[in-house]
């Protein structure tokens, strides 16, 4: 995780893909103890982690 930009109104953070699950999973597992804003960020990170995963599978017999 790297803070790219920070000022009085916003913050920009860069996450490594390998670190997202380490951040998201504990938050989701203990969701009752977190505020809505924290959960919103965790779900957005989880969604982005899913989107960046390579889900492509070669169809069987495609070149037969």
XYZ file of N, CA, C and O in Angstrom:
256
model
N 0.855 -1.164 0.000
C 0.000 0.000 0.000
C 0.901 1.227 0.000
O 1.882 1.294 0.726
N 0.551 2.186 -0.836
C 1.345 3.408 -0.959
C 0.412 4.608 -1.045
O -0.543 4.614 -1.824
N 0.655 5.614 -0.225
C -0.117 6.853 -0.284
C 0.450 7.694 -1.419
O 1.623 8.068 -1.394
N -0.367 7.951 -2.417
C 0.050 8.707 -3.598
C -0.141 10.202 -3.387
O 0.709 11.003 -3.730
N -1.285 10.553 -2.827
C -1.635 11.963 -2.642
C -2.495 12.099 -1.390
O -3.345 11.257 -1.121
N -2.260 13.151 -0.652
C -3.076 13.410 0.536
C -3.187 14.917 0.728
O -2.194 15.634 0.685
N -4.422 15.370 0.930
C -4.652 16.764 1.291
C -5.807 16.817 2.283
O -6.218 15.788 2.810
N -6.332 17.994 2.538
C -7.389 18.152 3.541
C -8.708 17.487 3.141
O -9.536 17.182 4.004
N -8.925 17.273 1.852
C -10.210 16.764 1.388
C -10.167 15.369 0.788
O -11.208 14.753 0.614
N -8.989 14.868 0.438
C -8.936 13.558 -0.215
C -7.612 12.856 0.043
O -6.643 13.464 0.484
N -7.628 11.570 -0.262
C -6.427 10.763 -0.173
C -6.469 9.754 -1.321
O -7.530 9.228 -1.653
N -5.336 9.542 -1.944
C -5.220 8.558 -3.014
C -4.216 7.508 -2.570
O -3.083 7.849 -2.205
N -4.670 6.242 -2.575
C -3.831 5.148 -2.103
C -3.709 4.115 -3.211
O -4.696 3.778 -3.863
N -2.512 3.604 -3.411
C -2.281 2.538 -4.385
C -2.052 1.238 -3.623
O -1.230 1.175 -2.721
N -2.797 0.207 -4.010
C -2.671 -1.114 -3.393
C -2.036 -2.081 -4.376
O -2.363 -2.051 -5.565
N -1.185 -2.945 -3.904
C -0.697 -4.050 -4.711
C -1.772 -5.115 -4.720
O -2.420 -5.369 -3.704
N -1.969 -5.760 -5.865
C -3.001 -6.791 -5.981
C -2.823 -7.882 -4.932
O -3.785 -8.342 -4.339
N -1.592 -8.260 -4.660
C -1.334 -9.339 -3.702
C -1.720 -8.957 -2.275
O -1.941 -9.826 -1.442
N -1.834 -7.672 -1.987
C -2.147 -7.220 -0.633
C -3.638 -6.981 -0.395
O -4.066 -6.862 0.752
N -4.424 -6.903 -1.452
C -5.836 -6.552 -1.290
C -6.573 -7.575 -0.429
O -7.311 -7.216 0.483
N -6.385 -8.851 -0.694
C -7.090 -9.884 0.083
C -6.685 -9.841 1.547
O -7.516 -10.076 2.434
N -5.431 -9.505 1.817
C -4.963 -9.411 3.209
C -5.656 -8.280 3.957
O -5.800 -8.336 5.173
N -6.076 -7.277 3.230
C -6.769 -6.139 3.833
C -8.273 -6.425 3.945
O -8.892 -6.183 4.977
N -8.856 -6.950 2.877
C -10.303 -7.103 2.781
C -10.836 -8.230 3.663
O -11.834 -8.050 4.373
N -10.224 -9.394 3.624
C -10.763 -10.566 4.326
C -10.990 -10.336 5.819
O -12.071 -10.646 6.326
N -10.035 -9.789 6.561
C -10.300 -9.572 7.997
C -11.425 -8.563 8.254
O -12.181 -8.717 9.214
N -11.536 -7.570 7.383
C -12.602 -6.581 7.557
C -13.964 -7.232 7.338
O -14.889 -7.031 8.134
N -14.089 -8.026 6.280
C -15.361 -8.678 5.981
C -15.728 -9.686 7.066
O -16.887 -9.783 7.483
N -14.756 -10.442 7.548
C -15.017 -11.444 8.588
C -15.490 -10.810 9.891
O -16.227 -11.413 10.651
N -15.066 -9.581 10.149
C -15.439 -8.873 11.380
C -16.292 -7.656 11.055
O -16.158 -6.611 11.699
N -17.174 -7.790 10.092
C -17.961 -6.669 9.585
C -18.774 -5.965 10.667
O -18.971 -4.749 10.610
N -19.241 -6.700 11.656
C -20.077 -6.090 12.704
C -19.328 -5.022 13.491
O -19.937 -4.112 14.049
N -18.018 -5.098 13.507
C -17.233 -4.144 14.280
C -16.773 -2.927 13.509
O -16.079 -2.073 14.054
N -17.161 -2.816 12.238
C -16.688 -1.714 11.412
C -17.828 -0.793 11.003
O -18.975 -1.212 10.881
N -17.479 0.452 10.751
C -18.453 1.441 10.279
C -18.795 1.173 8.817
O -18.054 0.504 8.095
N -19.911 1.716 8.376
C -20.378 1.529 7.005
C -19.340 1.997 5.997
O -19.118 1.341 4.974
N -18.689 3.112 6.237
C -17.700 3.637 5.293
C -16.530 2.676 5.105
O -16.057 2.477 3.987
N -16.087 2.070 6.188
C -15.002 1.093 6.110
C -15.434 -0.120 5.299
O -14.678 -0.624 4.462
N -16.639 -0.587 5.529
C -17.157 -1.736 4.776
C -17.336 -1.395 3.295
O -17.050 -2.232 2.435
N -17.776 -0.190 2.997
C -17.909 0.234 1.600
C -16.559 0.172 0.885
O -16.462 -0.339 -0.231
N -15.514 0.664 1.524
C -14.177 0.632 0.930
C -13.706 -0.811 0.768
O -13.143 -1.177 -0.267
N -13.955 -1.641 1.761
C -13.542 -3.044 1.685
C -14.249 -3.755 0.531
O -13.620 -4.515 -0.221
N -15.534 -3.519 0.354
C -16.270 -4.150 -0.743
C -15.800 -3.626 -2.098
O -15.717 -4.385 -3.068
N -15.479 -2.354 -2.190
C -14.948 -1.809 -3.441
C -13.592 -2.431 -3.777
O -13.318 -2.759 -4.938
N -12.747 -2.588 -2.769
C -11.455 -3.241 -2.990
C -11.634 -4.697 -3.419
O -10.947 -5.173 -4.325
N -12.559 -5.396 -2.783
C -12.814 -6.789 -3.143
C -13.341 -6.889 -4.580
O -12.942 -7.783 -5.329
N -14.205 -5.979 -4.952
C -14.743 -5.971 -6.307
C -13.628 -5.717 -7.327
O -13.554 -6.383 -8.357
N -12.755 -4.785 -7.029
C -11.651 -4.489 -7.943
C -10.674 -5.659 -8.016
O -10.152 -5.970 -9.082
N -10.455 -6.333 -6.904
C -9.589 -7.513 -6.892
C -10.163 -8.586 -7.810
O -9.435 -9.215 -8.580
N -11.468 -8.781 -7.762
C -12.126 -9.753 -8.633
C -12.000 -9.352 -10.096
O -11.721 -10.184 -10.962
N -12.196 -8.076 -10.386
C -12.126 -7.595 -11.773
C -10.731 -7.753 -12.365
O -10.596 -7.973 -13.565
N -9.708 -7.600 -11.563
C -8.344 -7.681 -12.081
C -7.819 -9.102 -12.140
O -6.751 -9.339 -12.690
N -8.556 -10.056 -11.606
C -8.129 -11.455 -11.674
C -8.310 -11.972 -13.097
O -9.206 -11.549 -13.826
N -7.461 -12.880 -13.492
C -7.538 -13.465 -14.828
C -8.468 -14.675 -14.774
O -8.097 -15.734 -14.283
N -9.691 -14.514 -15.271
C -10.700 -15.571 -15.219
C -10.809 -16.344 -16.530
O -11.691 -17.176 -16.674
N -9.930 -16.063 -17.465
C -10.029 -16.707 -18.768
C -9.629 -18.174 -18.677
O -8.617 -18.527 -18.092
N -10.441 -19.022 -19.265
C -10.130 -20.444 -19.395
C -10.323 -20.820 -20.857
O -11.362 -20.528 -21.449
N -9.317 -21.450 -21.412
C -9.404 -21.877 -22.806
C -10.516 -22.905 -22.966
O -10.540 -23.900 -22.229
N -11.443 -22.691 -23.889
C -12.494 -23.684 -24.115
C -11.885 -25.008 -24.584
O -10.899 -25.008 -25.322
N -12.458 -26.124 -24.152
C -11.909 -27.403 -24.583
C -12.105 -27.613 -26.097
O -13.101 -27.176 -26.668
N -11.142 -28.218 -26.721
C -11.187 -28.606 -28.134
C -11.331 -27.408 -29.075
O -11.893 -27.548 -30.145
N -10.836 -26.272 -28.693
C -11.019 -25.081 -29.517
C -10.228 -25.160 -30.828
O -10.634 -24.594 -31.829
N -9.098 -25.852 -30.820
C -8.271 -25.923 -32.024
C -8.334 -27.296 -32.699
O -7.472 -27.632 -33.498
N -9.341 -28.069 -32.428
C -9.466 -29.391 -33.052
C -9.965 -29.304 -34.468
O -10.646 -28.479 -34.896
